[in-house]
Short mmCIF file of C-alpha atoms in Angstrom, two decimals:
data_model
loop_
_atom_site.label_atom_id
_atom_site.label_comp_id
_atom_site.label_asym_id
_atom_site.label_seq_id
_atom_site.Cartn_x
_atom_site.Cartn_y
_atom_site.Cartn_z
CA UNK A 82 122.92 88.27 91.63
CA UNK A 83 125.82 89.30 93.43
CA UNK A 84 126.54 92.82 94.95
CA UNK A 85 128.20 94.97 92.73
CA UNK A 86 131.27 97.51 93.13
CA UNK A 87 130.44 101.23 91.83
CA UNK A 88 132.76 104.06 91.40
CA UNK A 89 133.32 105.43 95.11
CA UNK A 90 133.44 109.12 93.35
CA UNK A 91 129.95 108.44 91.69
CA UNK A 92 128.47 107.14 95.20
CA UNK A 93 129.81 109.81 97.29
CA UNK A 94 128.69 112.38 94.64
CA UNK A 95 125.18 110.75 94.63
CA UNK A 96 124.84 110.56 98.59
CA UNK A 97 125.54 114.35 98.77
CA UNK A 98 123.24 115.24 95.82
CA UNK A 99 120.40 112.92 97.51
CA UNK A 100 120.92 114.42 101.13
CA UNK A 101 121.02 117.89 99.76
CA UNK A 102 118.05 117.53 97.61
CA UNK A 103 116.00 116.23 100.53
CA UNK A 104 116.83 118.85 103.19
CA UNK A 105 116.04 121.52 100.54
CA UNK A 106 112.79 119.99 99.79
CA UNK A 107 111.81 119.84 103.67
CA UNK A 108 113.08 123.37 103.82
CA UNK A 109 110.55 124.40 100.98
CA UNK A 110 107.88 122.31 102.83
CA UNK A 111 108.58 124.52 106.30
CA UNK A 112 108.97 120.94 107.63
CA UNK A 113 109.29 119.87 111.09
CA UNK A 114 112.51 118.50 112.63
CA UNK A 115 110.57 115.19 113.05
CA UNK A 116 110.01 114.92 109.43
CA UNK A 117 113.33 115.64 108.30
CA UNK A 118 114.54 112.84 110.89
CA UNK A 119 111.94 110.42 109.25
CA UNK A 120 113.26 111.06 105.91
CA UNK A 121 116.87 110.46 106.83
CA UNK A 122 115.68 107.23 108.87
CA UNK A 123 114.04 106.06 105.67
CA UNK A 124 116.95 106.65 103.49
CA UNK A 125 119.30 104.82 105.71
CA UNK A 126 116.84 101.90 106.35
CA UNK A 127 116.36 101.46 102.67
CA UNK A 128 120.10 101.67 101.79
CA UNK A 129 121.13 99.21 104.67
CA UNK A 130 118.58 96.84 103.30
CA UNK A 131 119.91 97.30 99.53
CA UNK A 132 123.25 96.99 100.85
CA UNK A 133 122.47 93.68 102.36
CA UNK A 134 121.51 92.23 98.73
CA UNK A 135 117.78 92.12 99.86
CA UNK A 136 116.66 93.44 96.37
CA UNK A 137 119.09 91.31 94.33
CA UNK A 138 116.65 88.32 94.56
CA UNK A 139 114.72 89.71 91.39
CA UNK A 140 113.20 86.22 90.36
CA UNK A 141 110.63 86.40 93.51
CA UNK A 142 107.04 87.43 92.87
CA UNK A 143 105.84 89.99 93.89
CA UNK A 144 109.18 91.88 93.56
CA UNK A 145 110.82 92.75 96.58
CA UNK A 146 111.64 95.93 95.14
CA UNK A 147 108.09 96.90 96.00
CA UNK A 148 109.10 97.27 99.65
CA UNK A 149 111.42 100.20 98.60
CA UNK A 150 108.90 101.97 96.54
CA UNK A 151 105.48 101.52 98.16
CA UNK A 152 106.02 103.11 101.61
CA UNK A 153 107.01 106.54 100.31
CA UNK A 154 103.96 106.50 97.71
CA UNK A 155 101.59 105.46 100.48
CA UNK A 156 102.83 108.23 102.63
CA UNK A 157 101.98 110.68 99.58
CA UNK A 158 98.69 109.45 99.59
CA UNK A 159 98.03 109.55 103.23
CA UNK A 160 99.27 113.41 103.26
CA UNK A 161 97.05 114.37 100.33
CA UNK A 162 94.21 112.45 101.66
CA UNK A 163 93.28 114.99 104.58
CA UNK A 164 92.26 118.46 104.26
CA UNK A 165 94.53 119.50 106.94
CA UNK A 166 97.70 117.80 105.59
CA UNK A 167 96.63 119.39 102.00
CA UNK A 168 96.09 122.87 103.55
CA UNK A 169 100.04 122.25 104.73
CA UNK A 170 101.14 121.31 101.25
CA UNK A 171 99.30 124.33 100.04
CA UNK A 172 101.57 126.67 102.12
CA UNK A 173 104.92 125.22 100.60
CA UNK A 174 107.47 127.20 98.71
CA UNK A 175 106.55 125.93 95.38
CA UNK A 176 108.72 128.25 93.71
CA UNK A 177 111.55 126.67 95.26
CA UNK A 178 110.01 123.06 95.02
CA UNK A 179 109.94 123.85 91.38
CA UNK A 180 113.45 124.75 91.34
CA UNK A 181 114.57 121.76 92.96
CA UNK A 182 113.33 119.82 89.83
CA UNK A 183 116.80 120.49 88.45
CA UNK A 184 118.03 117.82 90.25
CA UNK A 185 116.88 115.71 87.36
CA UNK A 186 119.66 116.96 85.59
CA UNK A 187 122.31 115.55 87.61
CA UNK A 188 120.35 112.18 88.12
CA UNK A 189 120.20 111.93 84.31
CA UNK A 190 124.12 112.59 84.12
CA UNK A 191 124.49 109.89 86.58
CA UNK A 192 122.32 107.44 84.71
CA UNK A 193 124.45 108.07 81.63
CA UNK A 194 127.77 107.29 83.76
CA UNK A 195 126.05 104.33 85.01
CA UNK A 196 125.32 103.15 81.54
CA UNK A 197 128.83 103.68 80.24
CA UNK A 198 130.07 101.48 83.20
CA UNK A 199 127.53 98.75 82.35
CA UNK A 200 125.21 99.15 85.40
CA UNK A 201 122.19 100.48 83.28
CA UNK A 202 120.69 100.22 80.01
CA UNK A 203 120.81 102.63 77.33
CA UNK A 204 117.07 102.94 77.33
CA UNK A 205 117.35 104.97 80.60
CA UNK A 206 119.51 107.69 79.68
CA UNK A 207 118.99 110.51 77.50
CA UNK A 208 120.57 108.88 74.38
CA UNK A 209 117.54 106.34 74.64
CA UNK A 210 114.07 107.22 75.75
CA UNK A 211 114.81 109.06 78.99
CA UNK A 212 113.53 112.70 78.32
CA UNK A 213 113.60 113.70 82.11
CA UNK A 214 116.74 115.84 81.78
CA UNK A 215 114.44 118.12 79.35
CA UNK A 216 112.02 118.84 82.46
CA UNK A 217 115.22 119.29 84.70
CA UNK A 218 116.52 122.06 82.29
CA UNK A 219 113.08 123.55 82.13
CA UNK A 220 112.56 123.82 85.25
CA UNK A 221 115.19 126.60 85.95
CA UNK A 222 113.28 128.62 83.31
CA UNK A 223 109.72 127.99 84.67
CA UNK A 224 111.32 129.00 88.16
CA UNK A 225 112.75 132.25 86.94
CA UNK A 226 109.85 133.29 84.43
CA UNK A 227 107.20 131.54 86.27
CA UNK A 228 107.82 132.79 89.74
CA UNK A 229 110.64 135.38 89.78
CA UNK A 230 109.26 137.34 86.99
CA UNK A 231 105.57 136.20 86.89
CA UNK A 232 105.49 136.07 83.22
CA UNK A 233 103.81 132.54 82.79
CA UNK A 234 100.17 132.26 83.09
CA UNK A 235 98.73 129.89 85.47
CA UNK A 236 97.65 127.21 83.09
CA UNK A 237 101.26 127.19 81.68
CA UNK A 238 102.52 126.12 85.15
CA UNK A 239 99.79 123.34 85.48
CA UNK A 240 100.48 122.14 82.18
CA UNK A 241 104.32 121.87 82.90
CA UNK A 242 103.82 119.94 86.14
CA UNK A 243 101.51 117.57 84.60
CA UNK A 244 104.18 116.98 81.67
CA UNK A 245 106.75 116.62 84.43
CA UNK A 246 104.65 113.79 85.71
CA UNK A 247 104.05 111.90 82.58
CA UNK A 248 107.69 112.06 81.65
CA UNK A 249 108.61 110.65 85.03
CA UNK A 250 105.99 108.19 84.57
CA UNK A 251 107.61 106.90 81.23
CA UNK A 252 110.92 106.77 82.72
CA UNK A 253 109.66 104.84 85.67
CA UNK A 254 107.86 102.42 83.29
CA UNK A 255 111.05 101.61 81.40
CA UNK A 256 113.21 101.42 84.56
CA UNK A 257 110.89 98.70 85.86
CA UNK A 258 110.61 96.86 82.69
CA UNK A 259 114.27 96.88 82.07
CA UNK A 260 115.11 95.54 85.56
CA UNK A 261 115.94 91.70 85.78
CA UNK A 262 112.38 90.73 87.01
CA UNK A 263 110.45 87.88 85.43
CA UNK A 264 108.43 90.47 83.42
CA UNK A 265 111.44 92.28 81.81
CA UNK A 266 111.00 93.59 78.40
CA UNK A 267 113.98 96.01 77.84
CA UNK A 268 117.66 96.05 78.42
CA UNK A 269 118.37 92.54 77.93
CA UNK A 270 121.85 93.11 77.06
CA UNK A 271 122.52 95.68 79.86
CA UNK A 272 119.70 95.21 82.65
CA UNK A 273 119.01 97.96 85.15
CA UNK A 274 120.62 96.67 87.99
CA UNK A 275 122.30 99.85 89.55
CA UNK A 276 118.81 100.80 91.16
CA UNK A 277 118.71 97.68 93.26
CA UNK A 278 122.06 98.64 95.07
CA UNK A 279 122.69 101.29 97.64
CA UNK A 280 122.79 104.14 97.52
CA UNK A 281 121.26 104.31 94.16
CA UNK A 282 118.15 102.61 95.47
CA UNK A 283 117.30 106.18 96.65
CA UNK A 284 116.31 107.23 93.11
CA UNK A 285 113.15 104.89 93.03
CA UNK A 286 112.78 105.04 97.02
CA UNK A 287 113.53 108.66 97.71
CA UNK A 288 114.12 111.02 94.58
CA UNK A 289 111.25 109.80 92.29
CA UNK A 290 108.54 110.18 95.11
CA UNK A 291 109.68 113.44 96.23
CA UNK A 292 109.81 114.77 92.79
CA UNK A 293 106.34 113.49 92.01
CA UNK A 294 105.28 115.24 95.42
CA UNK A 295 106.82 118.47 94.28
CA UNK A 296 104.75 118.41 91.25
CA UNK A 297 101.33 117.47 93.13
CA UNK A 298 102.25 120.08 95.61
CA UNK A 299 102.47 122.76 92.79
CA UNK A 300 99.31 121.71 91.13
CA UNK A 301 97.49 121.64 94.40
CA UNK A 302 98.68 125.50 95.11
CA UNK A 303 97.91 126.29 91.53
CA UNK A 304 94.42 124.83 91.91
CA UNK A 305 93.64 126.47 95.25
CA UNK A 306 95.07 129.92 94.17
CA UNK A 307 97.47 130.16 97.26
CA UNK A 308 99.99 132.99 97.27
CA UNK A 309 103.30 131.40 96.83
CA UNK A 310 106.69 133.13 98.36
CA UNK A 311 109.69 133.22 95.89
#
């Protein structure tokens, strides 16, 4: 598989979107400069690896793509593994993390545009089986009524976060099995190739892990009953 040429406008817009999202999540976590530097370093490194065409050899097993998604998820597990780091997560501004789920609206619009350009299968869009845009839209309402107005009971916030993880898991499932790997099951007429390229590799390598982390941080705070700033 050869490197593909994407619209410069889509590429630039996605870079700005992702960097902005990462910075806002970092701020909501009250993170250190070292954390932000580490996140940016990971973004640069993963984009450089994708830009070299490393992930395009989709025939090898296990898929090279795992090197893009396993490190951030391993980091999440490590953060949640100790009581000290869980206490840090519980102090996060979960109201803002909830609001930031609206990034999923922009990502789904991008997916649709990439589908129209032939870089992504329809199954990965809101016209297919991707309902992630619904979570992005509802995040605005959950932020306003749940945190700003305090009108939603705790169990509804918990249920919404669990639903958000489930919907994203379905999207990830279709994304993996529509990519041109040996075990591909969907999207044969138009495989999911965009996410093997830079900078769109940041969807599975940055945005998806951070979105899941945001949900887990909210669930942790809701379980512990910690106070959350608005």
